[in-house]
Coordinates of C-alpha atoms in Angstrom, one line a residue:
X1 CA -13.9 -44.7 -31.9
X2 CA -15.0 -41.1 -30.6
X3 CA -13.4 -41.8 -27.4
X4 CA -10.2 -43.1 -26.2
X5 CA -10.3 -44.8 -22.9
X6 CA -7.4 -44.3 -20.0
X7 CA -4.2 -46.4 -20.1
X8 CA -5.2 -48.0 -17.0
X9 CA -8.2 -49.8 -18.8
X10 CA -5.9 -50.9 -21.8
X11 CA -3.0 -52.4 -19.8
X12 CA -6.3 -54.6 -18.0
X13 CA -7.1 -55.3 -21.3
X14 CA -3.7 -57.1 -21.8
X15 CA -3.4 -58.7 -18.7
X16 CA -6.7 -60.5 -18.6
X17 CA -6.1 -61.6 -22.7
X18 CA -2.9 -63.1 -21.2
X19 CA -3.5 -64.5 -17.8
X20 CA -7.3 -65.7 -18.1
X21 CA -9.3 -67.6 -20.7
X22 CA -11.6 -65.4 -20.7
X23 CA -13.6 -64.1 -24.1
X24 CA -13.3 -60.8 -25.7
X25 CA -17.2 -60.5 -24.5
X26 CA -16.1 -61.2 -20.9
X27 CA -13.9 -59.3 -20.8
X28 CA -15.8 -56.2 -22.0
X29 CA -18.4 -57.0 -20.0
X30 CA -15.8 -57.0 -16.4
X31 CA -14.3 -53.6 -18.3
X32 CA -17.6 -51.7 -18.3
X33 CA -16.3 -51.7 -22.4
X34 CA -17.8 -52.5 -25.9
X35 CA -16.5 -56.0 -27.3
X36 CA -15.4 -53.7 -30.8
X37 CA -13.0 -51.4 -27.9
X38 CA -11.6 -54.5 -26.6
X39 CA -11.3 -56.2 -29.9
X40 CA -9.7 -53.3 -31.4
X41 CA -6.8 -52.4 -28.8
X42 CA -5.5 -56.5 -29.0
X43 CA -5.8 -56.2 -32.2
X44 CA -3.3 -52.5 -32.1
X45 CA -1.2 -54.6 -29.5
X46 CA -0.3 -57.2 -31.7
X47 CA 0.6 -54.8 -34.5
X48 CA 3.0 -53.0 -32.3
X49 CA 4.3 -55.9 -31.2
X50 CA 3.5 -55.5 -27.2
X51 CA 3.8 -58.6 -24.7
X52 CA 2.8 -58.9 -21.7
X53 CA 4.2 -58.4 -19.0
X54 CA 4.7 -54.9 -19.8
X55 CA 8.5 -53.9 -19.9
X56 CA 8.9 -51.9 -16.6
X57 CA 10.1 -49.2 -18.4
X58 CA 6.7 -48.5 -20.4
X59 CA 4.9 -45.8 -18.8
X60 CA 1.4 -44.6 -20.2
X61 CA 3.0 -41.9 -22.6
X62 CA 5.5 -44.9 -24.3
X63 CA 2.2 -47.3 -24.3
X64 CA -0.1 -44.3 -25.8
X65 CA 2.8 -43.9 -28.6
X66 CA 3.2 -47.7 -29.5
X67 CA -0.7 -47.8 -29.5
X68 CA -1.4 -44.8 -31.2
X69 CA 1.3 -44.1 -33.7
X70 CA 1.1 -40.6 -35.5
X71 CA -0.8 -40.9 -38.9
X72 CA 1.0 -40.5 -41.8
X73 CA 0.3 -40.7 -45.7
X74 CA -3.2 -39.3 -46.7
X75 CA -4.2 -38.5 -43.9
X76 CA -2.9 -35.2 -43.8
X77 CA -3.9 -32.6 -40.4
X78 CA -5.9 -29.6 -41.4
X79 CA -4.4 -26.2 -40.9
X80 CA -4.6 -24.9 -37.4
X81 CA -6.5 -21.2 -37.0
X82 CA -4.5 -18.7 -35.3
X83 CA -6.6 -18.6 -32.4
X84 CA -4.8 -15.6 -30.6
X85 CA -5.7 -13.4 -33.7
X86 CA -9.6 -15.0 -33.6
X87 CA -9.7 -13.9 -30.4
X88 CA -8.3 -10.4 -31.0
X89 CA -11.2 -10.3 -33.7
X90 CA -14.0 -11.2 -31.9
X91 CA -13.7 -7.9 -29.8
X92 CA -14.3 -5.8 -32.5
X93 CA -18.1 -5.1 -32.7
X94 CA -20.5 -7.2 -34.5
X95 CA -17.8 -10.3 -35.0
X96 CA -19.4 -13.9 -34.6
X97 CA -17.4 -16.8 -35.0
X98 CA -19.4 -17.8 -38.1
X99 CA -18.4 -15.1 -40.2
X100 CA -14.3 -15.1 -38.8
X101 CA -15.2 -19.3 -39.8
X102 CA -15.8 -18.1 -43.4
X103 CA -13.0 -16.0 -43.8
X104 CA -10.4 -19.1 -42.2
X105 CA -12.5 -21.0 -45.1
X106 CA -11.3 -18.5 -47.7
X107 CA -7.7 -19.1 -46.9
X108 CA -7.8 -22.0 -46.2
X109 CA -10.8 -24.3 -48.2
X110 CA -9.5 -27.8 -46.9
X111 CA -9.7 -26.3 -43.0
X112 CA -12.1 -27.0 -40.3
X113 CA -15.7 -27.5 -40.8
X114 CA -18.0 -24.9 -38.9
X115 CA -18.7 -27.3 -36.1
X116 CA -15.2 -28.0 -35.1
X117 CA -13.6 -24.8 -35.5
X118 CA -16.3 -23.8 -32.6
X119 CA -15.0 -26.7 -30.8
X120 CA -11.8 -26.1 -31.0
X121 CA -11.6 -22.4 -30.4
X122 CA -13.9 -23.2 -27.0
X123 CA -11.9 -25.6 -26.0
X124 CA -8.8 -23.2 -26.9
X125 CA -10.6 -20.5 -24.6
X126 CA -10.5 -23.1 -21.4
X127 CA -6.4 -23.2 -21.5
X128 CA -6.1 -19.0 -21.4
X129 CA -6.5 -18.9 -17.7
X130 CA -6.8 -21.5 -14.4
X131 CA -8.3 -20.4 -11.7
X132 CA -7.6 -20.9 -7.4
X133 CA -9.8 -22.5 -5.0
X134 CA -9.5 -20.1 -1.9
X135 CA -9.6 -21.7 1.2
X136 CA -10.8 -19.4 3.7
X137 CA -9.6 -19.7 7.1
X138 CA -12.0 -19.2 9.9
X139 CA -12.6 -15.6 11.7
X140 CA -9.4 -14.0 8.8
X141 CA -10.9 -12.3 6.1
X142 CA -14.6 -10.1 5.5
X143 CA -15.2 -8.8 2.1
X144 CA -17.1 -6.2 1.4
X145 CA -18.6 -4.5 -1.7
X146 CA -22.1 -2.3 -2.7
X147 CA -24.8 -3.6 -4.2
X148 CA -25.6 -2.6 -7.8
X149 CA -29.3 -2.4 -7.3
X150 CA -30.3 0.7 -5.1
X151 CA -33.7 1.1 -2.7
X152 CA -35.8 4.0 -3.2
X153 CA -36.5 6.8 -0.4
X154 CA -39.7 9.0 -0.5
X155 CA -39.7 12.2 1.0
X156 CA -43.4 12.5 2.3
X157 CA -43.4 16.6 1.7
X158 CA -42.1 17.4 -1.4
X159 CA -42.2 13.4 -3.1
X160 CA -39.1 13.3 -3.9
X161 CA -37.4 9.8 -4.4
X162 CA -33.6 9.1 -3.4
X163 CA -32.2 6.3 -4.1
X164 CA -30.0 4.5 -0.9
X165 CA -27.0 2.4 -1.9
X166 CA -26.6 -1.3 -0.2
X167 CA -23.5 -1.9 1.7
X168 CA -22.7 -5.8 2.1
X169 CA -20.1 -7.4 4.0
X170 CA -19.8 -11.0 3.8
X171 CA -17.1 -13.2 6.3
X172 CA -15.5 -15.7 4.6
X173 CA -15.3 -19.0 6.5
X174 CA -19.3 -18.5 7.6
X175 CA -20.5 -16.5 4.9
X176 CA -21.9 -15.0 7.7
X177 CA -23.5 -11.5 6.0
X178 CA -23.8 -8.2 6.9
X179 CA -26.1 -5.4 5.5
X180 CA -27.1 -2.2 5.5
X181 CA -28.5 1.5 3.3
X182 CA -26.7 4.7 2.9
X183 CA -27.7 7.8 1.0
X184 CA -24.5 6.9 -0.7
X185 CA -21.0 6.0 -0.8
X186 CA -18.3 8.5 0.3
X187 CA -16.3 7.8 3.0
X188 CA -18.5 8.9 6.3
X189 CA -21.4 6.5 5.0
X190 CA -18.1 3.9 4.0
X191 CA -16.3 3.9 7.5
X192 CA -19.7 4.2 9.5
X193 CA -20.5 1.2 7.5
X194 CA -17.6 -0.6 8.9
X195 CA -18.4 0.0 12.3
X196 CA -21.9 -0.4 12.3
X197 CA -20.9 -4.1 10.3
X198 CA -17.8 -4.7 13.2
X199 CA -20.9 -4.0 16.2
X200 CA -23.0 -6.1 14.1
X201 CA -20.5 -9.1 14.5
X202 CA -19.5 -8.7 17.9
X203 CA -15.4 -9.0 16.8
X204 CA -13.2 -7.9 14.3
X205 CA -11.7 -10.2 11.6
X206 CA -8.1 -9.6 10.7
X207 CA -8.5 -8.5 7.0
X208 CA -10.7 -6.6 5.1
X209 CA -11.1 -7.4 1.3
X210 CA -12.2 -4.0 -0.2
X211 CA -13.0 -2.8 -3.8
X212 CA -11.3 0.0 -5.3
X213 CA -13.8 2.6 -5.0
X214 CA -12.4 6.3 -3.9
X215 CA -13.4 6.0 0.0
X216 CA -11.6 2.6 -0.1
X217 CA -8.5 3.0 -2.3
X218 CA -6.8 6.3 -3.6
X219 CA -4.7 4.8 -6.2
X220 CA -5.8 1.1 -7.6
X221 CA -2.3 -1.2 -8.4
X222 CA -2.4 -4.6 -8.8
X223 CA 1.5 -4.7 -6.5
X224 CA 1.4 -1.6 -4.3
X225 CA -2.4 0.3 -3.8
X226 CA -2.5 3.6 -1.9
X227 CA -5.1 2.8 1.0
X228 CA -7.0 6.4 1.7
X229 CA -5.7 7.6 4.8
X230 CA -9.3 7.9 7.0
X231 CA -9.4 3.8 5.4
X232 CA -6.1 3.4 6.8
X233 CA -6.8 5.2 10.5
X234 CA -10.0 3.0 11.2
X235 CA -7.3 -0.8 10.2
X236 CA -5.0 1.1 12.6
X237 CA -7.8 1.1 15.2
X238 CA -9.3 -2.1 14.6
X239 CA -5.8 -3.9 14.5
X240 CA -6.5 -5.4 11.2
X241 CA -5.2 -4.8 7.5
X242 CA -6.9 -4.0 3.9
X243 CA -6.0 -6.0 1.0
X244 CA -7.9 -4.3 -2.1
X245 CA -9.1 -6.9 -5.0
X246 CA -6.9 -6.6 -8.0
X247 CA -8.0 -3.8 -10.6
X248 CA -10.6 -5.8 -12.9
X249 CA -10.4 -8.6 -10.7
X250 CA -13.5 -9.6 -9.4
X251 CA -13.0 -13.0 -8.6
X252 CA -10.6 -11.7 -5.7
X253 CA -13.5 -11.2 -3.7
X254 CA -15.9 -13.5 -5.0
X255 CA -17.5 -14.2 -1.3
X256 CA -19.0 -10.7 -1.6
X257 CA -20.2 -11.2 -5.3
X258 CA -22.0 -14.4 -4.5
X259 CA -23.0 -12.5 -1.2
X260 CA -24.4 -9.2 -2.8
X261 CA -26.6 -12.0 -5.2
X262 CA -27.9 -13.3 -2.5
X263 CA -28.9 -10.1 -0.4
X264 CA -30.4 -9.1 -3.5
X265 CA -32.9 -11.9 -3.9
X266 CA -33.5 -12.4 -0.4
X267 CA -33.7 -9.0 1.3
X268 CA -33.9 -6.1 -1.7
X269 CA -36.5 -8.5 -3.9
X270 CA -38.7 -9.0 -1.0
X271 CA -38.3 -5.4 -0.4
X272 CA -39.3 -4.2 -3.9
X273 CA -42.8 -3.4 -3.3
X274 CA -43.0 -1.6 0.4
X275 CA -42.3 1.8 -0.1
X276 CA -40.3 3.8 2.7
X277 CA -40.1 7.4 3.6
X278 CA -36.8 7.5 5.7
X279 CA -33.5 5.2 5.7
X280 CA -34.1 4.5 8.7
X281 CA -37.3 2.5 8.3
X282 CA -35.8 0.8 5.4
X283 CA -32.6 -0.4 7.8
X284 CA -35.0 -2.0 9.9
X285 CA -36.4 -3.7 7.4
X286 CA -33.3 -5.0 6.2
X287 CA -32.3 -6.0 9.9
X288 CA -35.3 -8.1 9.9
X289 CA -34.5 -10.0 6.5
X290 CA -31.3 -10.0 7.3
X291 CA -31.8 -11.7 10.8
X292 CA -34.3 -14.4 7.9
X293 CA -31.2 -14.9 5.5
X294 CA -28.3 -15.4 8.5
X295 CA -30.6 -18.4 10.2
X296 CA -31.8 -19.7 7.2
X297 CA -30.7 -23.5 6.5
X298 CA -27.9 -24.3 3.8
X299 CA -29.3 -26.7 1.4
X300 CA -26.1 -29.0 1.0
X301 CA -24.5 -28.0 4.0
X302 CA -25.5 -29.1 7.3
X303 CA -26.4 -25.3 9.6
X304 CA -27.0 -21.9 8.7
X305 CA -25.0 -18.9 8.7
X306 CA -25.4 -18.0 12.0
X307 CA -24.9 -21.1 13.6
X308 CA -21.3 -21.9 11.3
X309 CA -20.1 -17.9 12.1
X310 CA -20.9 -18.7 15.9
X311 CA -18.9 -22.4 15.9
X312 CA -15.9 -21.3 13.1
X313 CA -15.6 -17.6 12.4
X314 CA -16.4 -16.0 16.1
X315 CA -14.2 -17.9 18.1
X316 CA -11.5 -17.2 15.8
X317 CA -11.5 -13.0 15.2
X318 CA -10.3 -10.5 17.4
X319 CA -12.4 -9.0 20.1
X320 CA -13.6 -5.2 19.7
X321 CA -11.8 -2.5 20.5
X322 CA -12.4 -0.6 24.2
X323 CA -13.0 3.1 23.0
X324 CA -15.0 3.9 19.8
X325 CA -13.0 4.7 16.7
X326 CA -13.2 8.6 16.2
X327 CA -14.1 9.6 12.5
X328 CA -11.1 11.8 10.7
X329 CA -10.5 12.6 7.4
X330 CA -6.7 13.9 6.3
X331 CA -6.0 16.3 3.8
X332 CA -2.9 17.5 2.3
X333 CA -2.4 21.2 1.8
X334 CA 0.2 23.7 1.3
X335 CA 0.7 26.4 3.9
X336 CA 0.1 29.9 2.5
X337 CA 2.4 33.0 2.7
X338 CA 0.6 34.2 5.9
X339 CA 1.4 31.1 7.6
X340 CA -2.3 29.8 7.4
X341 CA -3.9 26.9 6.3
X342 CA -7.8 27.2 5.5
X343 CA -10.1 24.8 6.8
X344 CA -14.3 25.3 6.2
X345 CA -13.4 28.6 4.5
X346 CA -11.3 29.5 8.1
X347 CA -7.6 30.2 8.5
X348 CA -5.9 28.6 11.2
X349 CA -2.4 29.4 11.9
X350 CA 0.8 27.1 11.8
X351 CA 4.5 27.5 12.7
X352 CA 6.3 30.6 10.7
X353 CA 9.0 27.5 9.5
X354 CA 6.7 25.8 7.9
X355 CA 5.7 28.2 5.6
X356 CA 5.1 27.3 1.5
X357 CA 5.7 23.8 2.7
X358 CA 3.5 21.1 2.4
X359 CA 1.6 19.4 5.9
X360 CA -1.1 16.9 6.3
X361 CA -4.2 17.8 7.9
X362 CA -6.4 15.4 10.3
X363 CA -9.5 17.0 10.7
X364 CA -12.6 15.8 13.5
X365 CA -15.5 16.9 14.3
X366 CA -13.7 19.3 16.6
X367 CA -10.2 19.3 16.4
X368 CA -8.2 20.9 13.9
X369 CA -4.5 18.6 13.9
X370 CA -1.5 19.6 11.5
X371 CA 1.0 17.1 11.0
X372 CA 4.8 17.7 9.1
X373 CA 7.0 14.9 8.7
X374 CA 4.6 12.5 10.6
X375 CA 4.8 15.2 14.3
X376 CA 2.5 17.0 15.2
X377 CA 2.8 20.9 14.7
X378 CA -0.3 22.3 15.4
X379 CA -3.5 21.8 16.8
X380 CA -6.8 24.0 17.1
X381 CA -10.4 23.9 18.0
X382 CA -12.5 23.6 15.2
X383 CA -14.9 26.4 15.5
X384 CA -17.6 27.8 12.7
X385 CA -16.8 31.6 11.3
X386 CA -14.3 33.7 9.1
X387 CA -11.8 35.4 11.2
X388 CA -8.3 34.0 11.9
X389 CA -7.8 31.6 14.3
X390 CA -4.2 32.8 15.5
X391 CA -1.9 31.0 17.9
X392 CA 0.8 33.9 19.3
X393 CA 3.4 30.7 19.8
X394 CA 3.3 30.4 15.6
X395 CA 4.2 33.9 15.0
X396 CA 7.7 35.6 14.4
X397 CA 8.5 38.0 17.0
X398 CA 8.0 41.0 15.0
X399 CA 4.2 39.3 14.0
X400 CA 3.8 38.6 17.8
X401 CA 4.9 41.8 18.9
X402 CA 2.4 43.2 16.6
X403 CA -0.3 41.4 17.5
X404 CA -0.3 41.7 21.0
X405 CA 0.7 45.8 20.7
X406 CA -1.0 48.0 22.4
X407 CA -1.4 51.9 23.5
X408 CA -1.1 51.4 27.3
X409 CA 2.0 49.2 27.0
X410 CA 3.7 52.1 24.9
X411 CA 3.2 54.5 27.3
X412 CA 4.7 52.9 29.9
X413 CA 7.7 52.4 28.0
X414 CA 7.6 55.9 27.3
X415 CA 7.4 57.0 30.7
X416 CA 11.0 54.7 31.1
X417 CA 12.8 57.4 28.7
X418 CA 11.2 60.3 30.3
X419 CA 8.1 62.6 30.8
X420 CA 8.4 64.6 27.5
X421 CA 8.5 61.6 25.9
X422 CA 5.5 59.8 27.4
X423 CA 3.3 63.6 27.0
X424 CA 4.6 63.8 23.4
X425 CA 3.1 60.3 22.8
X426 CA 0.2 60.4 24.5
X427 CA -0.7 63.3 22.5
X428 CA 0.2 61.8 19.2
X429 CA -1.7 58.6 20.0
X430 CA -5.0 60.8 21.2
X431 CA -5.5 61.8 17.7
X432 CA -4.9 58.1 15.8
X433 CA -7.9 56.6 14.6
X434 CA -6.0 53.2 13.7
X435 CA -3.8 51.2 15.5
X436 CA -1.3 50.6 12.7
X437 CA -0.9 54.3 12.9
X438 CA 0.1 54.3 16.9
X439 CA 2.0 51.2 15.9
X440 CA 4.2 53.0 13.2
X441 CA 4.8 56.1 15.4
X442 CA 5.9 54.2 18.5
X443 CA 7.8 52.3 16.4
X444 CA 9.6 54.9 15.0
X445 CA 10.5 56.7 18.5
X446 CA 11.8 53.4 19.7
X447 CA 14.0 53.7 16.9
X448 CA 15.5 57.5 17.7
X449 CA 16.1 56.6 21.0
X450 CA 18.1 53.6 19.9
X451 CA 19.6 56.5 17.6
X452 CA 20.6 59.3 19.8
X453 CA 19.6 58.2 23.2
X454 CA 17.0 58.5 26.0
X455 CA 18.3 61.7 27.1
X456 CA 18.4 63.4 23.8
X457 CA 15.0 62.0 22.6
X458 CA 13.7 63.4 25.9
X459 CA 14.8 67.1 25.4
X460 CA 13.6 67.0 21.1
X461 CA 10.5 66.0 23.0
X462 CA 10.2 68.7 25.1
X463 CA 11.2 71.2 22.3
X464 CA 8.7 69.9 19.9
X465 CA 6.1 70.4 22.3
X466 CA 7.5 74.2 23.1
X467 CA 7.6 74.7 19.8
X468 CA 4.1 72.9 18.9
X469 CA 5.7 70.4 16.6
X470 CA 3.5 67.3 16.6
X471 CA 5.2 65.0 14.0
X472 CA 7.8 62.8 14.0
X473 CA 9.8 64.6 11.0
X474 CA 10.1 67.2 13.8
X475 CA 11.8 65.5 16.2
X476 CA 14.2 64.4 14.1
X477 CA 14.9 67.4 12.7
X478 CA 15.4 69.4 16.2
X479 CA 17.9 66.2 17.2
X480 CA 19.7 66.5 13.5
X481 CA 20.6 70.3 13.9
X482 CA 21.1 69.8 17.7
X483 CA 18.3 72.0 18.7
X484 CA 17.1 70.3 21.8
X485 CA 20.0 72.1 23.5
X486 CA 18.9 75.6 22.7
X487 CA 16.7 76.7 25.2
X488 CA 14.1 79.2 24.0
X489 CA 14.9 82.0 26.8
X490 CA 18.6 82.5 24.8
X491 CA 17.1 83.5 21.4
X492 CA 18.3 87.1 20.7
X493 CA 17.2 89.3 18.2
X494 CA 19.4 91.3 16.0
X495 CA 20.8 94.6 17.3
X496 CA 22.3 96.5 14.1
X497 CA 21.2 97.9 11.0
X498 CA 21.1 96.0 7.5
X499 CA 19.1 96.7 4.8
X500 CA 18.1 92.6 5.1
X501 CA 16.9 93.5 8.4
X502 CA 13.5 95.4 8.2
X503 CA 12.7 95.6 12.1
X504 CA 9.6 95.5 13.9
X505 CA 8.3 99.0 12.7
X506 CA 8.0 97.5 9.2
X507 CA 4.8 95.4 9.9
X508 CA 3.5 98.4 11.7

């Protein structure tokens, strides 16, 4: 026989041989079996010495044994191909089973005829891996994916074609879907995608099934994925969570693999031969298919999309959001030795503590945020150009005192340690060009009269100006040899005779 039927049938087999007088024909005919079948399984009854009523103990695997004994003698099995290493082989290119057949034959000569060992290793293939039925529970999960095929763009002025990528979101329940073009996949087009698709429902499911593209996922895992951070902020909004599909699995998100099929043949085939010249003329077209596709009847399922999203999914899933979810991307960046990090080519200015250390950045269209240790340290207006932008709060007091010098508050400060001070510095600072230069010489009288006193620094003052002295190597000198207390009326010349002494005659 080529087929051996179920235990069930057999132990009928039995009972109606014992407890009816019906004929082997009747009985095959009741059975749905061959007379031969039913003749044959008596006959392996009586040779294994079966009676009926069963014992209670025999069980289908004890009748299969008594039934079916192993075969011994001559009929001996054929060897068994290794079918781990025929798999192994077949990935190298240009194998074929028939060839990895002959070489099993040339080990082998008594093995497995062509025809079974194709059998055999197809039927081997079918144990490797078992595969879940998901149910989906109404209004939970969305999946979402691109389509491979891409739409082209015209420009109408210079003829250029671009090609638009096909974002498809499919809910899971429903299969309620979703689509829409974007010049191509980085995260703005990603996240605006999600709104637009979150709008387009009229609620938000609770998770999104992803694939592991860069906008979506910044390191795949199959345990722990790193979700990118912009991903993350529009879940955090929305209240819901991202699950990525396993690496290489694509049968985690099956819904939007059968759904990008079906957007393909229904909305991009249809599509194939209009020609556009901006996305937004091919979105509208799209709308309109896709509007087609979501009412169109299921042909083994009673509805349409639209009507089983409206009576399962909708009622289900969470209700928008009040305010609009404000696009940021993050960044992380190390702060430089001036205490700046750069954003759009533009330095903007953080705490002096957190200087060479690492902060994250969350950048808007107009708000520059720094964040250490998940606080917020910093934040700035983002504004087009080169120059600094400097907050005097993030600067060390020497920095801020530098920064915010100037000559008008020197003077005044000057004018506190006395008049010969303030007209020796106002005459200094007439003939600076450069404000580090003012800087550095108020600076360093701020630091003689920390040395030797107001009243001192006053007099060398007044003495440099007697004497015309205009630098600041003067007035120290005049307070090292004590000179500001010689007044000029008590200079004396000398009186007496030495040939060292020439007089006044000699230069006339």
């Amino acid at each position: 026989m080529n087929r051996r039927i179920t235990m069930r049938k057999i132990r009928q087999v039995l009972r109606l041989v014992h407890e009816t007088d019906l004929s082997q024909r009747a009985i095959a005919r009741s059975l749905g079996l061959s007379r031969e079948a039913v003749s044959n399984h008596i006959t392996r009854a009586t040779a294994a010495g079966l009676v009926w009523p069963l014992p209670p103990d025999t069980d289908d695997a004890a009748l299969e044994a008594r039934l079916f004994p192993p075969q011994t003698g001559r009929f001996q099995r054929k060897v068994e191909p290794n079918w781990v290493d025929i798999q192994q082989e077949l990935k190298a290119k240009g194998a074929t089973l028939i060839q990895l057949h002959v070489e099993y034959l040339a080990d082998h000569p008594d093995g497995l005829q062509r025809s079974q060992f194709c059998e055999r290793y197809r039927q081997w293939c079918k144990t490797l891996k078992s595969y879940m039925r998901f149910t989906h529970v109404a209004g939970e999960r969305v999946f979402v994916d691109y389509a491979g095929p891409t739409m082209p763009v015209i420009d109408m002025a210079t003829g250029e074609i671009r090609r638009a990528q096909i974002f498809v979101g499919v809910m899971g329940a429903s299969n309620y879907t979703y689509a829409e073009a974007h010049w191509s996949q980085k995260l703005p087009n990603w996240i605006a995608a999600h709104t637009n698709m979150f709008e387009f429902f009229g609620a938000v499911p609770k998770v999104i099934v992803c694939d592991n593209l860069k906008s979506a996922v910044i390191h795949a895992s199959r345990t722990e994925p790193v979700i990118n951070a912009t991903y993350q902020s529009l879940a955090d909004h929305y209240s819901l969570t991202i699950i990525p599909a396993r690496p290489r699995t694509p049968k985690d998100k099956g819904k939007v693999e059968n759904g990008v099929l079906v957007v393909e043949r229904w909305i991009l085939f249809r599509l194939r031969k209009r020609v556009f010249h901006q996305l937004h003329d091919l979105n509208q077209a799209i709308q309109e298919l896709l509007l087609d596709l979501n009412q169109r009847k299921f042909q083994k399922l009673p509805g349409s999309r639209r009507s089983t999203f409206e009576a399962l999914d909708l009622p289900a899933m969470q209700p928008l959001p009040n305010g609009d979810f404000e696009y940021a991307e993050f960044r992380r960046v190390r702060v430089s030795m001036d205490g700046c990090v750069s954003v759009d080519d533009r330095p903007y200015s953080v705490p002096q503590t957190l200087v060479r250390k690492e902060v994250e950045l969350r950048l808007t269209a107009g708000v520059i945020e720094v964040l250490y240790g998940g606080r917020r340290v910093a934040s700035h207006q983002r504004t087009p150009g080169s120059e600094p932008v400097i907050d005097p709060l993030h600067l060390s007091d020497s920095q801020r005192y530098y920064r915010t010098w100037n000559s008008a508050n020197e003077l005044d400060w000057a004018l506190t340690v006395g008049l010969n001070v303030h007209a020796f510095l106002q005459a200094r600072l007439q003939d600076t060009q450069f404000k580090e230069q003012g800087y550095r010489l108020t600076m360093g009288l701020k630091k003689l009269e920390r040395e030797a006193g107001a009243q001192r620094l006053d007099a060398a003052c007044r003495k440099a100006i007697d004497i015309c002295a205009s630098s600041l190597h003067n007035i120290r000198s005049i307070l090292k040899t004590r000179m500001e207390s010689v007044s000029q009326g008590t200079t004396q010349e000398a009186d007496f005779e030495h040939h060292n002494v020439r007089g006044a005659q000699y230069y006339h």
